[in-house]
Short mmCIF file of N, CA and C in Angstrom, two decimals:
data_model
loop_
_atom_site.label_atom_id
_atom_site.label_comp_id
_atom_site.label_asym_id
_atom_site.label_seq_id
_atom_site.Cartn_x
_atom_site.Cartn_y
_atom_site.Cartn_z
N UNK A 1 73.91 157.23 109.24
CA UNK A 1 73.76 158.25 108.12
C UNK A 1 72.29 158.02 107.62
N UNK A 2 71.73 156.91 107.41
CA UNK A 2 70.35 156.85 106.92
C UNK A 2 69.45 157.29 107.91
N UNK A 3 69.46 157.18 109.39
CA UNK A 3 68.70 157.79 110.35
C UNK A 3 68.71 159.44 110.09
N UNK A 4 70.12 160.05 109.92
CA UNK A 4 70.27 161.44 109.84
C UNK A 4 69.35 161.84 108.65
N UNK A 5 69.63 161.36 107.56
CA UNK A 5 68.99 161.56 106.29
C UNK A 5 67.30 161.66 106.52
N UNK A 6 66.88 160.57 107.21
CA UNK A 6 65.44 160.48 107.31
C UNK A 6 65.22 161.61 108.17
N UNK A 7 65.87 161.96 109.32
CA UNK A 7 65.42 163.04 110.21
C UNK A 7 65.55 164.35 109.39
N UNK A 8 66.34 164.55 108.65
CA UNK A 8 66.71 165.88 107.82
C UNK A 8 65.52 166.03 106.85
N UNK A 9 65.00 164.85 106.10
CA UNK A 9 64.03 164.79 105.17
C UNK A 9 62.68 165.18 105.64
N UNK A 10 62.54 164.42 106.86
CA UNK A 10 61.25 164.73 107.70
C UNK A 10 61.00 166.21 108.07
N UNK A 11 62.29 166.74 108.49
CA UNK A 11 62.09 168.13 109.17
C UNK A 11 62.00 169.16 107.76
N UNK A 12 62.54 168.60 106.50
CA UNK A 12 62.20 169.52 105.41
C UNK A 12 60.77 169.44 104.97
N UNK A 13 60.11 168.22 105.27
CA UNK A 13 58.83 168.09 104.74
C UNK A 13 57.87 168.92 105.64
N UNK A 14 58.01 168.87 107.20
CA UNK A 14 57.34 169.66 107.99
C UNK A 14 57.38 170.78 107.92
N UNK A 15 58.60 171.43 107.46
CA UNK A 15 58.84 173.07 107.18
C UNK A 15 58.26 173.52 106.06
N UNK A 16 57.90 172.73 105.06
CA UNK A 16 57.32 173.27 103.91
C UNK A 16 55.93 173.91 104.05
N UNK A 17 55.86 175.00 103.59
CA UNK A 17 54.56 175.51 103.63
C UNK A 17 53.37 174.88 102.68
N UNK A 18 52.24 174.59 103.32
CA UNK A 18 51.30 173.88 102.60
C UNK A 18 50.39 174.87 101.72
N UNK A 19 50.85 175.64 101.12
CA UNK A 19 50.31 176.72 100.25
C UNK A 19 50.60 176.50 98.84
N UNK A 20 49.65 177.09 97.88
CA UNK A 20 50.22 176.92 96.43
C UNK A 20 51.15 177.91 96.04
N UNK A 21 51.95 177.51 95.11
CA UNK A 21 52.92 178.38 94.48
C UNK A 21 52.75 178.54 93.05
N UNK A 22 53.23 179.83 92.75
CA UNK A 22 53.00 179.88 91.20
C UNK A 22 53.90 178.85 90.35
N UNK A 23 53.27 178.39 89.40
CA UNK A 23 53.78 177.54 88.44
C UNK A 23 54.54 178.40 87.32
N UNK A 24 54.59 179.81 87.26
CA UNK A 24 55.38 180.40 86.32
C UNK A 24 56.87 179.80 86.39
N UNK A 25 57.59 180.10 87.08
CA UNK A 25 59.00 180.00 87.31
C UNK A 25 59.10 179.79 88.77
N UNK A 26 59.79 178.69 89.06
CA UNK A 26 60.09 178.67 90.56
C UNK A 26 61.25 177.71 90.89
N UNK A 27 61.92 177.86 91.84
CA UNK A 27 62.80 176.96 92.24
C UNK A 27 62.23 176.09 93.39
N UNK A 28 62.75 174.72 93.40
CA UNK A 28 62.22 173.86 94.23
C UNK A 28 62.42 174.39 95.79
N UNK A 29 61.64 174.15 96.80
CA UNK A 29 61.64 174.50 98.10
C UNK A 29 63.01 173.84 98.58
N UNK A 30 63.02 172.56 98.56
CA UNK A 30 64.07 171.80 98.89
C UNK A 30 65.10 171.11 97.69
N UNK A 31 66.23 171.55 97.55
CA UNK A 31 67.09 170.92 96.49
C UNK A 31 67.79 169.84 97.05
N UNK A 32 67.85 168.69 96.39
CA UNK A 32 68.56 167.61 96.66
C UNK A 32 68.21 166.33 95.86
N UNK A 33 68.82 165.11 96.12
CA UNK A 33 68.77 164.13 95.22
C UNK A 33 67.22 163.52 95.24
N UNK A 34 67.00 162.70 94.04
CA UNK A 34 65.76 162.14 93.75
C UNK A 34 65.45 160.98 94.93
N UNK A 35 64.45 161.18 95.82
CA UNK A 35 64.06 160.29 96.93
C UNK A 35 62.53 159.63 96.75
N UNK A 36 62.50 158.57 96.93
CA UNK A 36 61.30 158.00 96.95
C UNK A 36 61.06 157.29 98.18
N UNK A 37 59.83 157.42 99.01
CA UNK A 37 59.63 156.84 100.24
C UNK A 37 58.01 156.08 99.83
N UNK A 38 58.11 154.97 100.71
CA UNK A 38 56.99 154.10 100.66
C UNK A 38 56.08 154.51 101.98
N UNK A 39 54.70 154.74 101.94
CA UNK A 39 53.98 155.01 103.12
C UNK A 39 52.84 153.88 103.40
N UNK A 40 53.08 153.24 104.52
CA UNK A 40 52.04 152.17 104.80
C UNK A 40 50.73 152.84 105.27
N UNK A 41 49.66 152.36 104.72
CA UNK A 41 48.21 152.63 105.25
C UNK A 41 47.36 151.58 105.01
N UNK A 42 46.67 151.32 105.88
CA UNK A 42 45.49 150.27 106.00
C UNK A 42 44.24 150.97 105.26
N UNK A 43 43.44 150.02 104.85
CA UNK A 43 42.14 150.44 104.34
C UNK A 43 42.30 150.86 102.83
N UNK A 44 41.15 151.42 102.42
CA UNK A 44 41.08 151.97 101.02
C UNK A 44 41.18 153.56 101.05
N UNK A 45 41.50 154.21 99.98
CA UNK A 45 41.31 155.75 100.07
C UNK A 45 39.99 156.22 100.67
N UNK A 46 40.05 157.23 101.54
CA UNK A 46 38.83 157.56 102.30
C UNK A 46 38.96 159.02 102.56
N UNK A 47 38.07 159.50 103.21
CA UNK A 47 38.18 161.02 103.95
C UNK A 47 39.57 161.06 104.79
N UNK A 48 39.61 159.93 105.65
CA UNK A 48 40.70 159.95 106.60
C UNK A 48 42.06 160.01 106.03
N UNK A 49 42.01 159.56 104.67
CA UNK A 49 43.36 159.59 103.96
C UNK A 49 43.83 160.78 103.18
N UNK A 50 42.82 161.75 103.12
CA UNK A 50 43.06 162.85 102.43
C UNK A 50 44.16 163.71 102.80
N UNK A 51 44.65 163.95 104.07
CA UNK A 51 45.58 164.75 104.53
C UNK A 51 47.04 164.20 104.06
N UNK A 52 47.13 162.71 104.13
CA UNK A 52 48.28 162.12 103.65
C UNK A 52 48.36 162.24 101.88
N UNK A 53 47.18 162.07 101.66
CA UNK A 53 47.38 162.32 100.08
C UNK A 53 47.90 163.72 99.62
N UNK A 54 47.26 164.83 100.38
CA UNK A 54 47.78 166.16 100.21
C UNK A 54 49.12 166.38 100.56
N UNK A 55 49.57 165.67 101.56
CA UNK A 55 51.08 165.81 101.96
C UNK A 55 51.99 165.33 100.96
N UNK A 56 51.74 163.99 100.32
CA UNK A 56 52.29 163.37 99.34
C UNK A 56 52.30 164.43 98.05
N UNK A 57 51.38 164.82 97.57
CA UNK A 57 51.20 165.71 96.55
C UNK A 57 52.04 167.03 96.76
N UNK A 58 51.73 167.67 97.92
CA UNK A 58 52.58 168.84 98.09
C UNK A 58 54.02 168.71 98.08
N UNK A 59 54.44 167.79 98.70
CA UNK A 59 56.04 167.36 98.97
C UNK A 59 56.36 167.24 97.53
N UNK A 60 55.93 166.65 96.48
CA UNK A 60 56.25 166.32 95.46
C UNK A 60 56.42 167.41 94.52
N UNK A 61 55.23 168.51 94.69
CA UNK A 61 55.44 169.67 93.96
C UNK A 61 56.36 170.68 94.64
N UNK A 62 56.58 170.63 95.88
CA UNK A 62 57.35 171.69 96.45
C UNK A 62 59.01 171.30 95.97
N UNK A 63 59.25 170.10 95.63
CA UNK A 63 60.50 169.53 95.32
C UNK A 63 60.68 169.32 93.95
N UNK A 64 59.79 169.81 93.03
CA UNK A 64 59.99 169.61 91.79
C UNK A 64 60.02 168.09 91.41
N UNK A 65 59.41 167.30 92.20
CA UNK A 65 59.44 165.81 91.96
C UNK A 65 60.54 165.02 92.25
N UNK A 66 61.36 165.78 93.13
CA UNK A 66 62.61 165.02 93.62
C UNK A 66 62.44 164.07 95.11
N UNK A 67 61.20 164.68 95.49
CA UNK A 67 60.91 163.70 96.81
C UNK A 67 59.47 163.23 96.62
N UNK A 68 59.34 161.79 96.54
CA UNK A 68 58.03 161.43 96.30
C UNK A 68 57.53 160.63 97.19
N UNK A 69 56.24 160.49 97.78
CA UNK A 69 55.99 159.57 99.04
C UNK A 69 54.66 158.76 98.17
N UNK A 70 54.76 157.60 98.10
CA UNK A 70 53.75 156.80 97.51
C UNK A 70 52.98 155.93 98.47
N UNK A 71 51.79 156.26 98.45
CA UNK A 71 50.75 155.61 99.64
C UNK A 71 50.57 154.36 99.12
N UNK A 72 50.40 153.51 99.92
CA UNK A 72 50.34 151.89 99.83
C UNK A 72 49.05 151.59 100.69
N UNK A 73 48.02 151.28 100.17
CA UNK A 73 46.60 151.07 100.82
C UNK A 73 46.48 149.62 101.08
N UNK A 74 45.46 149.37 101.64
CA UNK A 74 45.04 147.99 102.05
C UNK A 74 46.04 147.04 102.84
N UNK A 75 46.75 147.73 103.58
CA UNK A 75 47.92 146.82 104.31
C UNK A 75 48.93 145.85 103.63
N UNK A 76 49.11 146.71 102.19
CA UNK A 76 49.98 145.99 101.34
C UNK A 76 51.32 145.90 102.02
N UNK A 77 51.96 146.60 102.65
CA UNK A 77 53.13 146.74 103.22
C UNK A 77 53.32 146.37 104.67
N UNK A 78 52.19 146.41 105.44
CA UNK A 78 52.31 145.90 106.76
C UNK A 78 50.87 145.81 107.27
N UNK A 79 50.68 145.08 108.25
CA UNK A 79 49.36 144.94 109.06
C UNK A 79 49.39 146.25 109.88
N UNK A 80 47.96 146.79 110.06
CA UNK A 80 47.92 148.12 110.94
C UNK A 80 48.70 148.09 112.25
N UNK A 81 48.83 147.03 112.96
CA UNK A 81 49.40 146.91 114.07
C UNK A 81 50.88 146.85 114.18
N UNK A 82 51.45 146.63 113.00
CA UNK A 82 52.82 146.55 112.82
C UNK A 82 53.39 147.57 111.83
N UNK A 83 52.83 148.81 111.67
CA UNK A 83 53.58 149.77 110.97
C UNK A 83 54.72 150.34 111.62
N UNK A 84 54.54 150.59 112.93
CA UNK A 84 55.92 151.14 113.59
C UNK A 84 57.16 149.89 113.52
N UNK A 85 56.79 148.57 113.75
CA UNK A 85 57.96 147.62 113.43
C UNK A 85 58.21 147.80 111.99
N UNK A 86 57.53 148.01 111.01
CA UNK A 86 58.06 148.10 109.67
C UNK A 86 58.84 149.28 109.42
N UNK A 87 58.83 150.49 110.02
CA UNK A 87 59.58 151.59 110.16
C UNK A 87 60.90 151.29 110.84
N UNK A 88 60.66 150.74 111.78
CA UNK A 88 61.99 150.10 112.73
C UNK A 88 62.82 149.29 111.86
N UNK A 89 62.20 148.40 111.21
CA UNK A 89 63.16 147.54 110.42
C UNK A 89 63.57 148.02 109.08
N UNK A 90 63.28 149.09 108.67
CA UNK A 90 63.32 149.58 107.47
C UNK A 90 62.78 149.08 106.07
N UNK A 91 61.60 148.65 106.50
CA UNK A 91 60.89 147.96 105.32
C UNK A 91 60.13 149.01 104.47
N UNK A 92 59.93 150.05 104.99
CA UNK A 92 59.40 151.41 104.49
C UNK A 92 59.50 152.59 105.33
N UNK A 93 59.43 153.62 104.71
CA UNK A 93 59.89 154.93 105.56
C UNK A 93 58.81 155.66 106.26
N UNK A 94 57.73 155.58 105.76
CA UNK A 94 56.49 156.25 106.70
C UNK A 94 55.28 155.45 106.91
N UNK A 95 54.71 155.55 107.65
CA UNK A 95 53.19 154.79 108.14
C UNK A 95 52.25 155.70 108.68
N UNK A 96 51.20 155.45 108.58
CA UNK A 96 49.97 155.80 109.52
C UNK A 96 49.95 154.94 110.55
N UNK A 97 49.95 155.60 111.90
CA UNK A 97 49.90 154.79 112.93
C UNK A 97 48.61 155.34 113.72
N UNK A 98 48.01 154.28 114.52
CA UNK A 98 47.10 154.42 115.25
C UNK A 98 47.42 154.00 116.78
N UNK A 99 47.67 154.73 117.65
CA UNK A 99 48.23 154.61 118.96
C UNK A 99 47.46 153.72 119.67
N UNK A 100 45.99 153.53 119.54
CA UNK A 100 45.25 152.70 120.23
C UNK A 100 45.29 151.32 119.71
N UNK A 101 45.86 151.20 118.47
CA UNK A 101 45.99 149.66 117.95
C UNK A 101 47.23 149.07 118.66
N UNK A 102 48.15 149.94 119.21
CA UNK A 102 49.43 149.25 119.78
C UNK A 102 49.87 150.05 121.13
N UNK A 103 48.89 150.17 121.94
CA UNK A 103 49.25 151.11 123.32
C UNK A 103 50.47 150.67 123.82
N UNK A 104 51.12 149.51 123.80
CA UNK A 104 52.44 149.11 124.47
C UNK A 104 53.62 149.96 123.75
N UNK A 105 53.45 150.18 122.31
CA UNK A 105 54.46 150.83 121.56
C UNK A 105 54.80 152.31 121.85
N UNK A 106 53.64 153.07 122.05
CA UNK A 106 53.65 154.46 122.17
C UNK A 106 52.76 154.72 123.41
N UNK A 107 52.95 154.15 124.64
CA UNK A 107 51.92 154.40 125.58
C UNK A 107 51.56 155.68 125.90
N UNK A 108 52.34 156.76 125.81
CA UNK A 108 51.87 158.04 126.29
C UNK A 108 50.96 158.41 125.16
N UNK A 109 51.09 158.12 124.18
CA UNK A 109 50.27 158.60 123.12
C UNK A 109 48.63 158.43 123.23
N UNK A 110 48.45 157.20 123.97
CA UNK A 110 46.92 156.93 124.23
C UNK A 110 46.09 157.96 124.91
N UNK A 111 46.89 158.96 125.49
CA UNK A 111 46.29 159.96 126.34
C UNK A 111 45.02 160.60 125.20
N UNK A 112 45.33 160.60 124.06
CA UNK A 112 44.46 161.38 123.14
C UNK A 112 43.41 160.34 122.86
N UNK A 113 43.33 159.11 123.29
CA UNK A 113 42.10 158.15 123.09
C UNK A 113 41.15 158.01 124.39
N UNK A 114 41.39 159.18 125.31
CA UNK A 114 40.49 159.08 126.35
C UNK A 114 39.01 159.82 125.94
N UNK A 115 38.02 159.20 126.20
CA UNK A 115 36.83 159.58 125.95
C UNK A 115 36.18 160.85 126.44
N UNK A 116 35.57 161.46 125.59
CA UNK A 116 34.77 162.80 126.14
C UNK A 116 35.86 163.87 126.48
N UNK A 117 37.07 164.11 125.74
CA UNK A 117 37.88 165.05 125.91
C UNK A 117 37.01 166.38 125.35
N UNK A 118 36.71 167.34 126.18
CA UNK A 118 36.00 168.26 125.55
C UNK A 118 36.61 169.46 124.60
N UNK A 119 36.76 169.09 123.40
CA UNK A 119 37.27 169.76 122.43
C UNK A 119 36.22 171.00 122.00
N UNK A 120 36.40 172.19 122.16
CA UNK A 120 35.39 173.13 121.53
C UNK A 120 35.19 173.05 120.12
N UNK A 121 36.32 172.95 119.33
CA UNK A 121 36.40 172.80 117.89
C UNK A 121 37.64 172.06 117.30
N UNK A 122 37.71 172.06 115.98
CA UNK A 122 38.72 171.21 115.32
C UNK A 122 40.09 172.06 115.70
N UNK A 123 40.05 173.35 115.79
CA UNK A 123 41.46 174.24 116.16
C UNK A 123 41.86 173.52 117.35
N UNK A 124 41.04 173.61 118.32
CA UNK A 124 41.47 173.17 119.76
C UNK A 124 41.96 171.86 119.74
N UNK A 125 41.41 171.01 119.02
CA UNK A 125 41.81 169.56 119.00
C UNK A 125 43.05 169.43 118.13
N UNK A 126 43.21 170.20 117.26
CA UNK A 126 44.54 170.11 116.55
C UNK A 126 45.70 170.62 117.30
N UNK A 127 45.35 171.80 118.06
CA UNK A 127 46.46 172.16 118.95
C UNK A 127 46.76 171.15 119.96
N UNK A 128 45.65 170.53 120.57
CA UNK A 128 46.11 169.46 121.52
C UNK A 128 46.94 168.25 121.08
N UNK A 129 46.36 167.85 119.79
CA UNK A 129 47.27 166.72 119.24
C UNK A 129 48.68 167.25 118.80
N UNK A 130 48.79 168.51 118.44
CA UNK A 130 50.28 168.80 118.18
C UNK A 130 51.03 169.06 119.39
N UNK A 131 50.37 169.42 120.47
CA UNK A 131 51.13 169.53 121.61
C UNK A 131 51.70 168.21 122.14
N UNK A 132 50.63 167.16 122.08
CA UNK A 132 50.96 165.84 122.52
C UNK A 132 52.25 165.16 121.59
N UNK A 133 51.93 165.51 120.15
CA UNK A 133 53.03 164.84 119.37
C UNK A 133 54.40 165.50 119.38
N UNK A 134 54.30 166.66 119.95
CA UNK A 134 55.55 167.41 120.06
C UNK A 134 56.28 167.23 121.58
N UNK A 135 55.53 166.62 122.37
CA UNK A 135 56.13 166.37 123.73
C UNK A 135 57.32 165.40 123.90
N UNK A 136 58.24 165.88 124.74
CA UNK A 136 59.47 164.83 124.68
C UNK A 136 59.20 163.64 125.02
N UNK A 137 58.42 163.23 125.73
CA UNK A 137 57.99 161.81 126.16
C UNK A 137 57.55 160.93 124.99
N UNK A 138 56.72 161.55 124.25
CA UNK A 138 56.15 160.91 122.86
C UNK A 138 57.25 160.92 121.87
N UNK A 139 58.05 161.89 121.82
CA UNK A 139 59.29 161.82 120.70
C UNK A 139 60.12 160.75 121.16
N UNK A 140 60.55 160.50 122.39
CA UNK A 140 61.21 159.51 123.02
C UNK A 140 60.69 158.10 122.67
N UNK A 141 59.52 157.95 122.87
CA UNK A 141 58.68 156.65 122.61
C UNK A 141 58.82 156.29 121.09
N UNK A 142 58.42 157.29 119.99
CA UNK A 142 58.66 157.19 118.79
C UNK A 142 60.17 156.82 118.45
N UNK A 143 61.14 157.47 118.89
CA UNK A 143 62.44 157.19 118.64
C UNK A 143 62.95 155.80 119.04
N UNK A 144 62.30 155.19 119.78
CA UNK A 144 62.50 153.59 119.99
C UNK A 144 62.30 152.94 118.67
N UNK A 145 61.25 153.54 117.78
CA UNK A 145 60.86 152.84 116.66
C UNK A 145 61.67 153.41 115.39
N UNK A 146 62.54 154.11 115.63
CA UNK A 146 63.12 155.05 114.51
C UNK A 146 62.21 155.68 113.64
N UNK A 147 61.38 156.30 114.69
CA UNK A 147 60.28 157.04 113.89
C UNK A 147 60.04 158.48 114.47
N UNK A 148 59.35 159.41 113.87
CA UNK A 148 59.15 160.70 114.17
C UNK A 148 57.63 160.96 113.86
N UNK A 149 56.99 161.41 114.62
CA UNK A 149 55.51 161.96 114.35
C UNK A 149 55.66 163.00 113.40
N UNK A 150 54.84 163.05 112.43
CA UNK A 150 54.77 164.25 111.36
C UNK A 150 53.51 165.09 111.63
N UNK A 151 52.19 164.30 111.60
CA UNK A 151 51.14 165.23 111.75
C UNK A 151 50.05 164.32 112.40
N UNK A 152 48.96 164.97 113.01
CA UNK A 152 47.73 164.10 113.40
C UNK A 152 46.89 164.05 112.31
N UNK A 153 45.97 162.96 112.33
CA UNK A 153 44.83 162.76 111.47
C UNK A 153 43.61 163.07 112.28
N UNK A 154 42.91 164.19 112.14
CA UNK A 154 41.81 164.62 112.91
C UNK A 154 40.53 164.17 112.38
N UNK A 155 39.71 163.52 113.31
CA UNK A 155 38.31 163.12 112.66
C UNK A 155 37.17 163.95 113.20
N UNK A 156 36.54 164.78 112.47
CA UNK A 156 35.53 165.91 112.69
C UNK A 156 34.55 165.30 113.54
N UNK A 157 34.22 163.81 113.23
CA UNK A 157 32.83 163.53 114.00
C UNK A 157 33.12 163.36 115.53
N UNK A 158 34.33 163.54 115.98
CA UNK A 158 34.61 163.42 117.50
C UNK A 158 34.40 164.79 118.00
N UNK A 159 34.24 165.80 117.26
CA UNK A 159 34.10 167.47 117.97
C UNK A 159 32.81 167.65 117.61
N UNK A 160 32.13 168.36 118.88
CA UNK A 160 30.85 168.88 118.42
C UNK A 160 30.70 169.87 117.48
#
């Protein structure tokens, strides 16, 4: 049941439009019980974490505060190489993972670590990352850890 709820909640989050909505009067985009999730992140808040912070804020806003994602920095919940283990054990509900930190856990995901992939711009890079993260093999590898990839974190310094 917990796994089903997690899958449904992630599906709801992913389907939320990441646009502003009027604050006059609105209904929550997702109606349900109050849920608080913990997200494991290594390091301090920085440019790389802006997407996660925006996701956390937007999910809370779209659900009228019924679904909250608290970002825990500085490896307080888990070491960077153990984030998938923490999800698998149920220690926390979300984490930022870097597939090159633990290539044996999601081996197919390391295709994105190949050097000199000739992305012409950030849009092409985003499309490639989305295609890889939605590939059945990647989803199968994440499923072993009771995890679902939600979104990539793109680093602009790797694109010409």
